[in-house]
Amino acid sequence: MKNLKRKYRSVDLGLLLIFVVLVGFGLMVVTSAAYPLGIKYYDDGFYYGKKQLVFCVLGFIAAYIISRFPRNIIKKISPLLFIASILLILALWTPLGYGTYGSTRWIKVPGINFRFQPSDILKITSVLFLAKILEINRTHMEKTEAFVIIVGIIGLSVVPIMIKDLSTGVVIGFSLFVMYVAGGIKSHQFVTLAGLGLLGMIPMTMKFLYRMKRIFGFLNPDIASLDENYQITQSLYAIAMGGIGGVGFFHSRQKYSNIPQAHNDFIFPVICEEFGLIGGIFVVLMFFLFVYRGYTIAIRSKNYYDKYVAIGITSYIGIQAIFNLGVGCGLFPVTGITLPLISYGGTSLLVTMASVGILLGISRDV
């Protein structure tokens, strides 16, 4: 009887509710934000909303299945998943790599109209693999061998994708760094790793002119050209026009021509324009509660692998949300990163929902 109760124990209902609300709200705002694009390209304003609905359904199915999938098997195959993800990242340097706006982020499958971002897959596979390594080395974290192995995994996860997609590389790097800190990093290791990260950012930023222009425009808004600050300026206009209560669902004006990627990278300003300050606070609060529930699950986890995985998943979703919200509010330079569980995108949404499925599965056993 005890084993039967354990098998059908409920997941964390708070996290599940937040998860469903974020995905459902995302479907609503994507349908609105992408309406002009649907009319322009497909003569169907609801085209992107319909596609997002399909991804949502598939994502919930994936989350349910993976929440019940044995994590000992996930742990066992995590090295293979990680290696496969790295190979997909390296494929960005082949003719399969497909880029827009100065970044090659997608792999486009020839012959069919299908593309995906391998970096989205790397976000979760790197977490799963590093969690296994941290668990193995948790009793001798002070040893140089453990430090070299862990830093090597972080470097392999971050450097290749950072060359092609700086913002995603930073999200992955920060997430794995948080996992390492939680795993028991020593003070001298902390300083060394932080120093390596800062040194690595310099050539990654200076190598590409468009990255330097974005940073220059962000730091010097008064003397930057209109092109360099166009996205942030239009984003702030949208937020300002929303006021306290917003202009109303589906009534955003900025999404029609002024905000690039309104259904994707800059969906938060559309939310603020249509739902006002209230809508913006609602989104921020939902992500705050998500992170709180995620870390609570990590703290209560009964084994170290689950603990590290929960920290990694919660961290990468939370950090990505912070970056996206910060860009939308003009606090960070434009990064081209999506708002998790809300922005339009097939690969990103499916992988993120599957990641939350793992987190929900862990919550069942706490």
Coordinates of C-alpha atoms in Angstrom, one line a residue, residues 123 126-127 130-131 134 141 147 150-151 153-155 157-158 169-198 295 308 311-312 315-316 319:
K123 CA 20.3 23.9 -21.9
S126 CA 24.1 20.1 -19.9
V127 CA 22.2 20.4 -16.6
L130 CA 26.7 18.2 -14.8
A131 CA 24.3 17.1 -12.1
L134 CA 28.5 16.9 -9.3
M141 CA 35.0 18.9 -4.5
F147 CA 37.6 21.2 -10.6
I150 CA 33.6 20.4 -13.9
V151 CA 35.1 23.5 -15.6
I153 CA 32.0 20.5 -18.9
I154 CA 30.9 24.1 -18.3
G155 CA 33.4 25.3 -21.0
S157 CA 28.7 23.7 -22.9
V158 CA 29.3 27.4 -23.2
G169 CA 25.7 30.8 -23.9
V170 CA 25.6 33.3 -21.0
V171 CA 22.3 31.7 -19.8
I172 CA 23.8 28.2 -19.9
G173 CA 27.0 29.4 -18.2
F174 CA 25.2 31.1 -15.4
S175 CA 22.9 28.2 -14.8
L176 CA 25.8 25.6 -14.6
F177 CA 27.7 28.1 -12.4
V178 CA 24.8 28.2 -10.0
M179 CA 24.7 24.4 -9.9
Y180 CA 28.4 24.3 -9.2
V181 CA 28.0 26.8 -6.3
A182 CA 25.2 24.7 -4.9
G183 CA 27.4 21.6 -5.3
G184 CA 30.0 23.0 -2.9
I185 CA 32.5 25.1 -4.9
K186 CA 35.4 26.3 -2.8
S187 CA 36.3 30.0 -2.6
H188 CA 39.5 29.8 -4.7
Q189 CA 37.6 27.8 -7.3
F190 CA 34.8 30.4 -7.3
V191 CA 37.3 33.2 -8.0
T192 CA 39.1 31.2 -10.7
L193 CA 35.9 30.2 -12.5
A194 CA 34.5 33.7 -12.3
G195 CA 37.7 35.1 -13.7
L196 CA 37.8 32.7 -16.5
G197 CA 34.2 33.6 -17.4
L198 CA 34.9 37.3 -17.5
Y295 CA 14.3 25.9 -5.4
Y308 CA 21.3 19.4 -8.7
I311 CA 18.6 23.7 -9.2
G312 CA 19.8 23.7 -12.8
S315 CA 18.1 28.5 -12.7
Y316 CA 18.1 28.3 -16.5
I319 CA 17.9 33.5 -15.6

